[in-house]
CSV table of C-alpha atoms in Angstrom, one decimal:
chain,number,residue,atom,x,y,z
X,358,SER,CA,-0.1,0.0,-0.1
X,359,GLN,CA,1.0,3.6,-0.5
X,360,THR,CA,2.2,6.0,2.2
X,361,ILE,CA,3.2,9.3,2.5
X,362,HIS,CA,5.5,11.0,4.8
X,363,GLN,CA,6.2,14.7,6.0
X,364,TRP,CA,8.9,15.8,8.0
X,365,PRO,CA,9.0,17.7,10.2
X,366,ALA,CA,5.5,17.9,12.0
X,367,THR,CA,6.1,21.2,13.5
X,368,LEU,CA,8.4,23.9,12.8
X,369,VAL,CA,9.0,27.4,14.5
X,370,GLN,CA,11.6,29.5,12.5
X,371,PRO,CA,12.6,33.0,12.9
X,372,VAL,CA,11.8,35.4,10.2
X,373,GLY,CA,14.5,35.7,7.7
X,374,SER,CA,15.6,31.9,8.6
X,375,PRO,CA,15.7,29.5,5.7
X,376,LEU,CA,13.2,26.6,5.3
X,377,SER,CA,13.7,23.1,4.0
X,378,LEU,CA,10.3,20.8,4.2
X,379,GLU,CA,10.4,17.2,2.8
X,380,CYS,CA,8.2,14.8,1.6
X,381,THR,CA,8.5,11.3,0.5
X,382,VAL,CA,6.1,8.9,-0.9
X,383,GLU,CA,6.3,4.9,-1.1
X,384,GLY,CA,4.6,2.3,-2.5
X,385,THR,CA,3.9,3.7,-6.3
X,386,SER,CA,6.0,4.9,-8.9
X,387,ASN,CA,6.1,8.2,-11.1
X,388,PRO,CA,3.4,9.6,-9.0
X,389,ASN,CA,2.4,13.5,-9.2
X,390,LEU,CA,3.3,15.7,-6.4
X,391,TYR,CA,2.0,18.6,-5.1
X,392,TRP,CA,2.7,21.3,-2.2
X,393,TYR,CA,-0.3,23.0,-0.7
X,394,ARG,CA,-0.5,25.7,1.8
X,395,GLN,CA,-3.7,26.1,4.3
X,396,ALA,CA,-3.9,28.7,6.3
X,397,ALA,CA,-7.2,29.9,8.5
X,398,GLY,CA,-10.2,30.9,6.3
X,399,ARG,CA,-8.4,31.0,3.2
X,400,GLY,CA,-8.9,26.7,2.1
X,401,LEU,CA,-6.0,25.1,0.3
X,402,GLN,CA,-3.6,26.9,-1.9
X,403,LEU,CA,-2.0,24.8,-4.6
X,404,LEU,CA,2.0,26.0,-4.5
X,405,PHE,CA,3.6,23.7,-6.7
X,406,TYR,CA,3.0,20.5,-9.0
X,407,SER,CA,5.5,17.8,-10.2
X,408,VAL,CA,5.1,15.4,-12.8
X,409,GLY,CA,8.2,14.0,-13.0
X,410,ILE,CA,12.2,14.3,-11.6
X,411,GLY,CA,13.4,17.5,-11.9
X,412,GLN,CA,9.9,19.0,-13.6
X,413,ILE,CA,8.4,21.5,-11.3
X,414,SER,CA,5.3,23.9,-12.1
X,415,SER,CA,4.7,27.2,-10.0
X,416,GLU,CA,0.9,28.3,-9.4
X,417,VAL,CA,1.7,31.3,-6.9
X,418,PRO,CA,4.7,33.4,-7.2
X,419,GLN,CA,6.3,33.9,-4.1
X,420,ASN,CA,9.6,33.3,-1.7
X,421,LEU,CA,9.0,29.6,-2.1
X,422,SER,CA,10.7,27.2,-4.4
X,423,ALA,CA,10.3,23.5,-4.9
X,424,SER,CA,12.4,20.8,-6.3
X,425,ARG,CA,12.1,16.9,-6.9
X,426,PRO,CA,15.8,14.9,-6.9
X,427,GLN,CA,14.1,11.6,-6.7
X,428,ASP,CA,10.8,10.2,-8.3
X,429,ARG,CA,9.1,9.9,-4.9
X,430,GLN,CA,10.5,12.7,-2.7
X,431,PHE,CA,9.5,16.6,-3.2
X,432,ILE,CA,10.9,19.3,-1.3
X,433,LEU,CA,9.8,22.8,-0.6
X,434,SER,CA,12.5,25.4,0.2
X,435,SER,CA,13.1,29.1,0.8
X,436,LYS,CA,15.9,30.9,1.4
X,437,LYS,CA,14.5,33.7,3.6
X,438,LEU,CA,11.0,32.9,5.5
X,439,LEU,CA,8.7,35.8,5.9
X,440,LEU,CA,6.1,36.1,8.6
X,441,SER,CA,3.1,35.4,5.9
X,442,ASP,CA,4.9,31.9,5.1
X,443,SER,CA,3.0,30.9,8.6
X,444,GLY,CA,0.4,27.9,8.0
X,445,PHE,CA,-0.2,24.2,7.5
X,446,TYR,CA,1.9,23.0,4.5
X,447,LEU,CA,0.3,19.8,3.1
X,448,CYS,CA,2.3,17.1,0.6
X,449,ALA,CA,-0.2,15.1,-2.1
X,450,TRP,CA,0.1,12.5,-4.6
X,451,SER,CA,-1.8,11.5,-7.3
X,452,VAL,CA,-1.5,8.8,-10.0
X,453,SER,CA,-5.1,9.6,-11.6
X,454,TRP,CA,-7.4,12.3,-12.2
X,455,ASN,CA,-10.1,11.6,-9.5
X,456,GLU,CA,-7.9,11.5,-6.2
X,457,GLN,CA,-5.0,13.3,-4.3
X,458,PHE,CA,-3.7,11.9,-0.8
X,459,PHE,CA,-2.3,13.8,1.3
X,460,GLY,CA,0.5,13.6,4.1
X,461,PRO,CA,0.0,14.7,7.7
X,462,GLY,CA,1.2,17.9,6.9
X,463,THR,CA,3.9,20.2,8.8
X,464,ARG,CA,3.0,23.1,10.6
X,465,LEU,CA,5.4,26.0,10.5
X,466,THR,CA,5.0,29.1,12.6
X,467,VAL,CA,7.4,32.0,11.4
X,468,LEU,CA,8.0,34.4,14.2
Y,888,GLN,CA,-17.1,34.5,-9.0
Y,889,LYS,CA,-15.1,31.9,-6.9
Y,890,GLU,CA,-14.9,28.7,-8.9
Y,891,VAL,CA,-16.1,27.0,-5.8
Y,892,GLU,CA,-18.0,28.2,-3.1
Y,893,GLN,CA,-18.6,26.4,0.2
Y,894,ASP,CA,-20.4,27.6,3.2
Y,895,PRO,CA,-17.5,27.3,6.1
Y,896,GLY,CA,-20.1,27.0,9.0
Y,897,PRO,CA,-19.4,26.1,11.6
Y,898,LEU,CA,-22.1,23.7,11.7
Y,899,SER,CA,-23.3,22.1,14.9
Y,900,VAL,CA,-25.6,19.1,15.3
Y,901,PRO,CA,-26.9,16.6,17.9
Y,902,GLU,CA,-25.6,12.9,17.7
Y,903,GLY,CA,-28.0,11.1,15.4
Y,904,ALA,CA,-28.7,13.8,13.2
Y,905,ILE,CA,-28.6,13.7,9.6
Y,906,VAL,CA,-26.1,16.4,8.2
Y,907,SER,CA,-26.0,18.2,4.7
Y,908,LEU,CA,-23.0,19.8,3.3
Y,909,ASN,CA,-22.9,21.5,-0.1
Y,910,CYS,CA,-20.8,23.3,-2.4
Y,911,THR,CA,-21.6,25.2,-5.5
Y,912,TYR,CA,-19.3,25.6,-8.6
Y,913,SER,CA,-19.1,27.8,-11.8
Y,914,ASN,CA,-17.0,25.8,-13.9
Y,915,SER,CA,-18.9,23.8,-16.5
Y,916,ALA,CA,-16.0,21.5,-17.1
Y,917,PHE,CA,-15.5,19.8,-13.5
Y,918,GLN,CA,-16.8,16.5,-13.7
Y,919,TYR,CA,-14.9,14.6,-11.2
Y,920,PHE,CA,-16.2,15.7,-7.9
Y,921,MET,CA,-14.4,14.6,-4.3
Y,922,TRP,CA,-15.1,15.0,-0.6
Y,923,TYR,CA,-12.2,15.1,1.9
Y,924,ARG,CA,-12.8,15.2,5.6
Y,925,GLN,CA,-9.9,16.6,7.9
Y,926,TYR,CA,-9.6,16.3,11.5
Y,927,SER,CA,-7.7,19.3,13.6
Y,928,ARG,CA,-4.2,19.3,12.8
Y,929,LYS,CA,-4.2,16.4,10.0
Y,930,GLY,CA,-4.2,16.2,6.4
Y,931,PRO,CA,-6.9,15.8,4.5
Y,932,GLU,CA,-8.6,12.1,3.9
Y,933,LEU,CA,-10.2,11.4,1.0
Y,934,LEU,CA,-13.7,10.2,2.2
Y,935,MET,CA,-16.0,10.0,-1.3
Y,936,TYR,CA,-15.6,10.9,-5.1
Y,937,THR,CA,-18.0,10.8,-7.7
Y,938,TYR,CA,-18.0,11.1,-11.7
Y,939,SER,CA,-20.8,13.3,-13.5
Y,940,SER,CA,-24.2,13.4,-12.0
Y,941,GLY,CA,-26.0,11.2,-9.6
Y,942,ASN,CA,-25.6,9.5,-6.1
Y,943,LYS,CA,-22.8,7.2,-4.5
Y,944,GLU,CA,-23.5,5.7,-1.3
Y,945,ASP,CA,-20.6,4.1,1.2
Y,946,GLY,CA,-22.0,3.3,4.4
Y,947,ARG,CA,-23.2,6.4,6.4
Y,948,PHE,CA,-22.4,8.9,3.5
Y,949,THR,CA,-24.0,9.9,0.4
Y,950,ALA,CA,-22.5,12.1,-2.3
Y,951,GLN,CA,-25.0,13.8,-4.7
Y,952,VAL,CA,-24.1,15.5,-7.9
Y,953,ASP,CA,-26.4,18.0,-10.0
Y,954,LYS,CA,-24.3,19.1,-12.7
Y,955,SER,CA,-27.3,21.2,-14.4
Y,956,SER,CA,-27.6,23.0,-11.1
Y,957,LYS,CA,-23.6,23.0,-10.3
Y,958,TYR,CA,-24.1,21.9,-6.7
Y,959,ILE,CA,-22.9,18.8,-5.2
Y,960,SER,CA,-23.9,17.8,-1.8
Y,961,LEU,CA,-22.6,15.0,1.0
Y,962,PHE,CA,-24.9,13.6,3.6
Y,963,ILE,CA,-23.9,11.7,7.0
Y,964,ARG,CA,-26.8,9.7,8.0
Y,965,ASP,CA,-26.7,9.1,11.9
Y,966,SER,CA,-23.7,11.4,12.5
Y,967,GLN,CA,-21.4,10.6,15.4
Y,968,PRO,CA,-19.2,12.7,17.5
Y,969,SER,CA,-16.3,11.1,15.3
Y,970,ASP,CA,-17.6,12.6,12.4
Y,971,SER,CA,-16.8,16.4,14.0
Y,972,ALA,CA,-14.3,17.2,11.6
Y,973,THR,CA,-13.9,19.9,8.4
Y,974,TYR,CA,-15.0,18.7,5.1
Y,975,LEU,CA,-13.6,20.1,2.1
Y,976,CYS,CA,-15.0,19.6,-1.3
Y,977,ALA,CA,-12.9,19.6,-4.4
Y,978,MET,CA,-13.3,18.7,-8.3
Y,979,SER,CA,-11.6,18.4,-11.1
Y,980,ALA,CA,-12.1,19.0,-15.2
Y,981,GLY,CA,-9.8,15.6,-15.3
Y,982,HIS,CA,-6.7,15.5,-17.5
Y,983,SER,CA,-5.0,18.9,-18.2
Y,984,GLY,CA,-2.5,19.5,-20.9
Y,985,ALA,CA,-0.1,20.0,-18.3
Y,986,GLY,CA,-0.2,16.0,-17.8
Y,987,SER,CA,-1.0,16.7,-13.9
Y,988,TYR,CA,-4.3,16.6,-12.2
Y,989,GLN,CA,-5.3,19.5,-10.4
Y,990,LEU,CA,-8.0,19.8,-7.9
Y,991,THR,CA,-10.2,22.8,-6.9
Y,992,PHE,CA,-11.2,22.8,-3.3
Y,993,GLY,CA,-13.5,24.6,-1.3
Y,994,LYS,CA,-12.8,26.3,1.8
Y,995,GLY,CA,-14.3,23.6,3.9
Y,996,THR,CA,-17.2,23.6,6.5
Y,997,LYS,CA,-16.5,22.8,10.1
Y,998,LEU,CA,-18.7,20.3,11.7
Y,999,SER,CA,-19.2,19.5,15.4
Y,1000,VAL,CA,-21.4,16.3,16.0
Y,1001,ILE,CA,-22.6,16.8,19.9
Y,1002,PRO,CA,-23.1,13.9,22.1
């Protein structure tokens, strides 16, 4: 069966510090991978998606970036965090049009 | 007009009640419809999905799609305290030109089932 991991689970970082969130998927090959941010009252915001190694599409221009160094690994990064980057970050995977499966999420607080 | 509208609630019901959760949408290209359940501080989990118009039942849950009205619903029968969560609707037009499968989400309805 497929599983998706995200770490860390929670993170508190100062403004201006770097960020690296990691997501890995097990039990499937060549999945589509997604990064979402969920802020209170704003729903799920798609940040990046990837259809293959090294292929990244950005949905929202911002100070975040994503990389996919391996088939089942997706990384979300920032060189300098802003207060507005606080939120709940979710990684998801899919292989079909009808379902995306989400990870447990990382709660990021920028102080 | 937003692509997907969902009443944020909160919705509070007594245990055993029938719950109706709804979303409306504006994009007539949507043809795949999903409901996710999200417990506090957890990732969303897929609860139901349907294709095109009609009903789909799974235990106490029934998903209903009316494409002519651009309206989808999730019904929960005999609601339980464990059903207390935020419910998000999501929809997709299917395969995109980029080869990825993108979903458009509602903002979620927070449900509390009171014992």
